[in-house]
Amino acid sequence: AQGYTVLVVNPFYRSAKASAIKGDFSDPAARQTLMGYRQAMTDAGVDSDAKAYLAFLDQQPQTDKKKRAAAQGYCMGGPLSFRTAAAVANRIGAVGSFHGGGLTTDQPSSPHLLIPKTNSAYLVAVAKNHDARDPKSKDILKEAFTAAKKTATVEVYAGDHGWCVPGSQAYNEPEAERAWAELSKMYKASLV
């Protein structure tokens, strides 16, 4: 509706067809299965996928290849969007992460360490329960964005993990709409 070409991928394609994935995180068995799918993904595989996805989009006649692309992710998709921005830095101009988990870790593969390798503006919408559990994470992100001289908004939203997903137990429509409006604003400014 806003004029963008959109590709929604099944990041777990190596483990299951999209039609077989049931993602009710309130069900411990489903959560364990989904996390197993995530654990099967390697950084090298995510990077390779990002390049393939952008190449596919660029082959579509409706894609304006003169404009920058974006990556956005929810939950575990937040770190994947950071990886995408680093893997295809010449094409990704904006990254949105919504209630993304694991954006800052003490591992050498932490998503926040990829920020200097990117050419993107960022919107990181932090869930309030994530912030309560790890209040330093947002500060680590802000410091990383500042050090890399990246345009970024890191903000704690008044919603718990999953607040952007209609139908989830945590869905918070006003905060989801606010997040969407901020994402749309960043896209208009950065995808030129």
CSV table of C-alpha atoms in Angstrom, one decimal:
chain,number,residue,atom,x,y,z
A,1,ALA,CA,0.0,0.0,0.0
A,2,GLN,CA,3.0,2.4,0.6
A,3,GLY,CA,4.6,1.5,-2.8
A,4,TYR,CA,7.2,-1.0,-1.6
A,5,THR,CA,8.0,-4.4,-3.1
A,6,VAL,CA,7.9,-6.8,-0.1
A,7,LEU,CA,9.4,-10.3,0.3
A,8,VAL,CA,8.3,-12.3,3.4
A,9,VAL,CA,10.6,-15.2,3.8
A,10,ASN,CA,10.5,-18.5,5.8
A,11,PRO,CA,13.8,-18.2,7.7
A,12,PHE,CA,13.3,-21.8,8.8
A,13,TYR,CA,13.1,-23.3,5.3
A,14,ARG,CA,16.0,-25.6,6.1
A,15,SER,CA,13.9,-27.2,8.9
A,16,ALA,CA,10.3,-27.0,7.8
A,17,LYS,CA,7.9,-25.7,5.1
A,18,ALA,CA,6.2,-22.5,6.1
A,19,SER,CA,2.8,-24.2,6.1
A,20,ALA,CA,4.0,-26.7,8.8
A,21,ILE,CA,5.3,-24.0,11.2
A,22,LYS,CA,3.0,-23.3,14.1
A,23,GLY,CA,4.3,-20.4,16.2
A,24,ASP,CA,2.4,-20.2,19.5
A,25,PHE,CA,5.1,-19.1,21.9
A,26,SER,CA,2.8,-19.6,24.8
A,27,ASP,CA,3.0,-23.3,24.1
A,28,PRO,CA,6.3,-24.6,25.5
A,29,ALA,CA,6.5,-27.5,23.0
A,30,ALA,CA,5.9,-25.1,20.0
A,31,ARG,CA,8.4,-22.6,21.4
A,32,GLN,CA,11.0,-25.4,21.8
A,33,THR,CA,10.4,-26.5,18.2
A,34,LEU,CA,10.8,-23.0,16.9
A,35,MET,CA,13.9,-22.3,18.9
A,36,GLY,CA,15.3,-25.6,17.5
A,37,TYR,CA,14.6,-24.2,14.0
A,38,ARG,CA,16.5,-21.0,14.9
A,39,GLN,CA,19.4,-22.9,16.3
A,40,ALA,CA,19.7,-24.8,13.0
A,41,MET,CA,20.4,-21.5,11.3
A,42,THR,CA,24.1,-20.5,11.0
A,43,ASP,CA,25.4,-16.9,10.6
A,44,ALA,CA,26.9,-17.9,7.2
A,45,GLY,CA,23.6,-19.3,6.1
A,46,VAL,CA,21.7,-16.2,7.1
A,47,ASP,CA,24.2,-14.0,5.3
A,48,SER,CA,24.0,-16.2,2.2
A,49,ASP,CA,20.2,-16.1,2.3
A,50,ALA,CA,20.2,-12.3,2.6
A,51,LYS,CA,22.2,-12.0,-0.6
A,52,ALA,CA,20.0,-14.5,-2.4
A,53,TYR,CA,16.8,-12.7,-1.2
A,54,LEU,CA,18.1,-9.3,-2.4
A,55,ALA,CA,19.2,-10.8,-5.7
A,56,PHE,CA,15.7,-12.3,-6.2
A,57,LEU,CA,14.0,-9.0,-5.4
A,58,ASP,CA,16.2,-7.2,-7.8
A,59,GLN,CA,15.1,-9.5,-10.6
A,60,GLN,CA,11.5,-8.6,-10.1
A,61,PRO,CA,10.2,-6.0,-12.6
A,62,GLN,CA,8.3,-4.1,-9.8
A,63,THR,CA,11.5,-3.6,-7.8
A,64,ASP,CA,13.2,-0.2,-8.2
A,65,LYS,CA,16.8,-1.2,-8.0
A,66,LYS,CA,17.9,2.5,-7.8
A,67,LYS,CA,16.4,2.7,-4.3
A,68,ARG,CA,17.8,1.2,-1.2
A,69,ALA,CA,16.1,-1.8,0.4
A,70,ALA,CA,15.1,-2.5,4.0
A,71,ALA,CA,15.1,-5.4,6.5
A,72,GLN,CA,12.7,-5.7,9.4
A,73,GLY,CA,12.3,-8.4,11.9
A,74,TYR,CA,10.2,-9.3,14.9
A,75,CYS,CA,11.4,-11.4,17.8
A,76,MET,CA,14.3,-13.5,16.5
A,77,GLY,CA,14.0,-11.7,13.2
A,78,GLY,CA,15.5,-8.6,14.8
A,79,PRO,CA,19.0,-10.1,14.9
A,80,LEU,CA,18.4,-11.5,11.4
A,81,SER,CA,17.7,-8.0,10.1
A,82,PHE,CA,21.0,-6.7,11.6
A,83,ARG,CA,22.8,-9.6,9.8
A,84,THR,CA,21.1,-8.8,6.6
A,85,ALA,CA,22.1,-5.2,6.8
A,86,ALA,CA,25.7,-6.2,7.2
A,87,ALA,CA,25.6,-8.9,4.5
A,88,VAL,CA,24.1,-6.7,1.9
A,89,ALA,CA,25.4,-3.3,3.1
A,90,ASN,CA,25.4,-1.7,-0.3
A,91,ARG,CA,21.6,-2.3,-0.7
A,92,ILE,CA,20.1,-2.1,2.8
A,93,GLY,CA,19.3,1.4,3.9
A,94,ALA,CA,17.0,0.8,6.8
A,95,VAL,CA,16.5,-1.8,9.6
A,96,GLY,CA,13.5,-2.2,11.9
A,97,SER,CA,13.7,-4.5,14.9
A,98,PHE,CA,10.5,-5.0,17.0
A,99,HIS,CA,10.8,-6.8,20.3
A,100,GLY,CA,13.9,-8.4,18.9
A,101,GLY,CA,15.8,-10.7,21.3
A,102,GLY,CA,19.5,-11.2,21.4
A,103,LEU,CA,20.6,-7.9,19.8
A,104,THR,CA,23.4,-7.5,22.3
A,105,THR,CA,25.3,-10.5,23.6
A,106,ASP,CA,28.8,-11.1,25.0
A,107,GLN,CA,29.6,-13.4,21.9
A,108,PRO,CA,31.8,-12.3,19.1
A,109,SER,CA,28.8,-12.9,16.7
A,110,SER,CA,26.6,-10.4,18.6
A,111,PRO,CA,24.3,-8.5,16.2
A,112,HIS,CA,25.3,-5.2,17.6
A,113,LEU,CA,28.9,-5.7,16.6
A,114,LEU,CA,27.7,-5.7,12.9
A,115,ILE,CA,26.5,-2.1,13.1
A,116,PRO,CA,29.8,-0.6,11.8
A,117,LYS,CA,29.6,-2.8,8.7
A,118,THR,CA,26.2,-1.5,7.7
A,119,ASN,CA,24.9,1.6,5.8
A,120,SER,CA,21.5,1.7,7.4
A,121,ALA,CA,19.3,3.8,9.6
A,122,TYR,CA,17.8,1.9,12.4
A,123,LEU,CA,14.6,1.7,14.4
A,124,VAL,CA,14.9,-0.6,17.4
A,125,ALA,CA,11.6,-0.9,19.3
A,126,VAL,CA,12.4,-2.7,22.6
A,127,ALA,CA,9.7,-4.6,24.5
A,128,LYS,CA,9.2,-3.3,28.0
A,129,ASN,CA,9.7,-6.8,29.5
A,130,HIS,CA,13.0,-7.2,27.6
A,131,ASP,CA,14.1,-3.9,29.0
A,132,ALA,CA,13.2,-4.9,32.5
A,133,ARG,CA,15.1,-8.2,32.1
A,134,ASP,CA,18.2,-6.5,30.5
A,135,PRO,CA,18.1,-2.8,30.9
A,136,LYS,CA,21.7,-2.4,29.7
A,137,SER,CA,21.0,-3.7,26.2
A,138,LYS,CA,19.4,-0.5,25.0
A,139,ASP,CA,22.4,1.5,26.2
A,140,ILE,CA,24.9,-0.9,24.5
A,141,LEU,CA,22.9,-0.4,21.3
A,142,LYS,CA,22.8,3.3,21.6
A,143,GLU,CA,26.6,3.4,22.2
A,144,ALA,CA,27.2,1.2,19.2
A,145,PHE,CA,25.1,3.3,16.9
A,146,THR,CA,26.8,6.5,18.2
A,147,ALA,CA,30.3,5.0,17.8
A,148,ALA,CA,29.4,3.9,14.2
A,149,LYS,CA,27.8,7.3,13.4
A,150,LYS,CA,24.5,5.6,12.4
A,151,THR,CA,21.1,7.2,12.5
A,152,ALA,CA,19.2,5.2,15.0
A,153,THR,CA,16.2,5.3,17.3
A,154,VAL,CA,16.3,2.9,20.2
A,155,GLU,CA,13.2,3.1,22.3
A,156,VAL,CA,11.4,1.0,24.9
A,157,TYR,CA,7.7,0.6,23.9
A,158,ALA,CA,4.9,0.1,26.4
A,159,GLY,CA,4.3,-3.4,25.3
A,160,ASP,CA,5.6,-6.8,26.2
A,161,HIS,CA,7.3,-9.2,23.8
A,162,GLY,CA,4.9,-9.8,20.8
A,163,TRP,CA,3.1,-6.5,21.2
A,164,CYS,CA,3.2,-5.9,17.4
A,165,VAL,CA,1.5,-9.2,16.5
A,166,PRO,CA,-2.3,-9.0,16.1
A,167,GLY,CA,-3.8,-12.0,17.9
A,168,SER,CA,-1.0,-12.5,20.3
A,169,GLN,CA,-1.6,-12.4,24.0
A,170,ALA,CA,0.7,-9.3,24.2
A,171,TYR,CA,-0.8,-7.4,21.3
A,172,ASN,CA,-1.0,-3.7,22.0
A,173,GLU,CA,-2.7,-2.0,19.1
A,174,PRO,CA,-1.7,1.6,20.0
A,175,GLU,CA,2.0,0.7,20.4
A,176,ALA,CA,1.9,-1.5,17.3
A,177,GLU,CA,0.5,1.4,15.3
A,178,ARG,CA,3.1,3.8,16.7
A,179,ALA,CA,5.9,1.4,15.8
A,180,TRP,CA,4.4,1.0,12.3
A,181,ALA,CA,4.2,4.8,11.9
A,182,GLU,CA,7.9,5.2,13.0
A,183,LEU,CA,9.0,2.5,10.6
A,184,SER,CA,7.1,4.1,7.7
A,185,LYS,CA,8.7,7.4,8.5
A,186,MET,CA,12.2,5.9,8.6
A,187,TYR,CA,11.5,4.1,5.3
A,188,LYS,CA,10.4,7.3,3.6
A,189,ALA,CA,13.6,9.1,4.7
A,190,SER,CA,16.1,6.3,4.2
A,191,LEU,CA,14.9,4.2,1.1
A,192,VAL,CA,16.0,6.7,-1.5
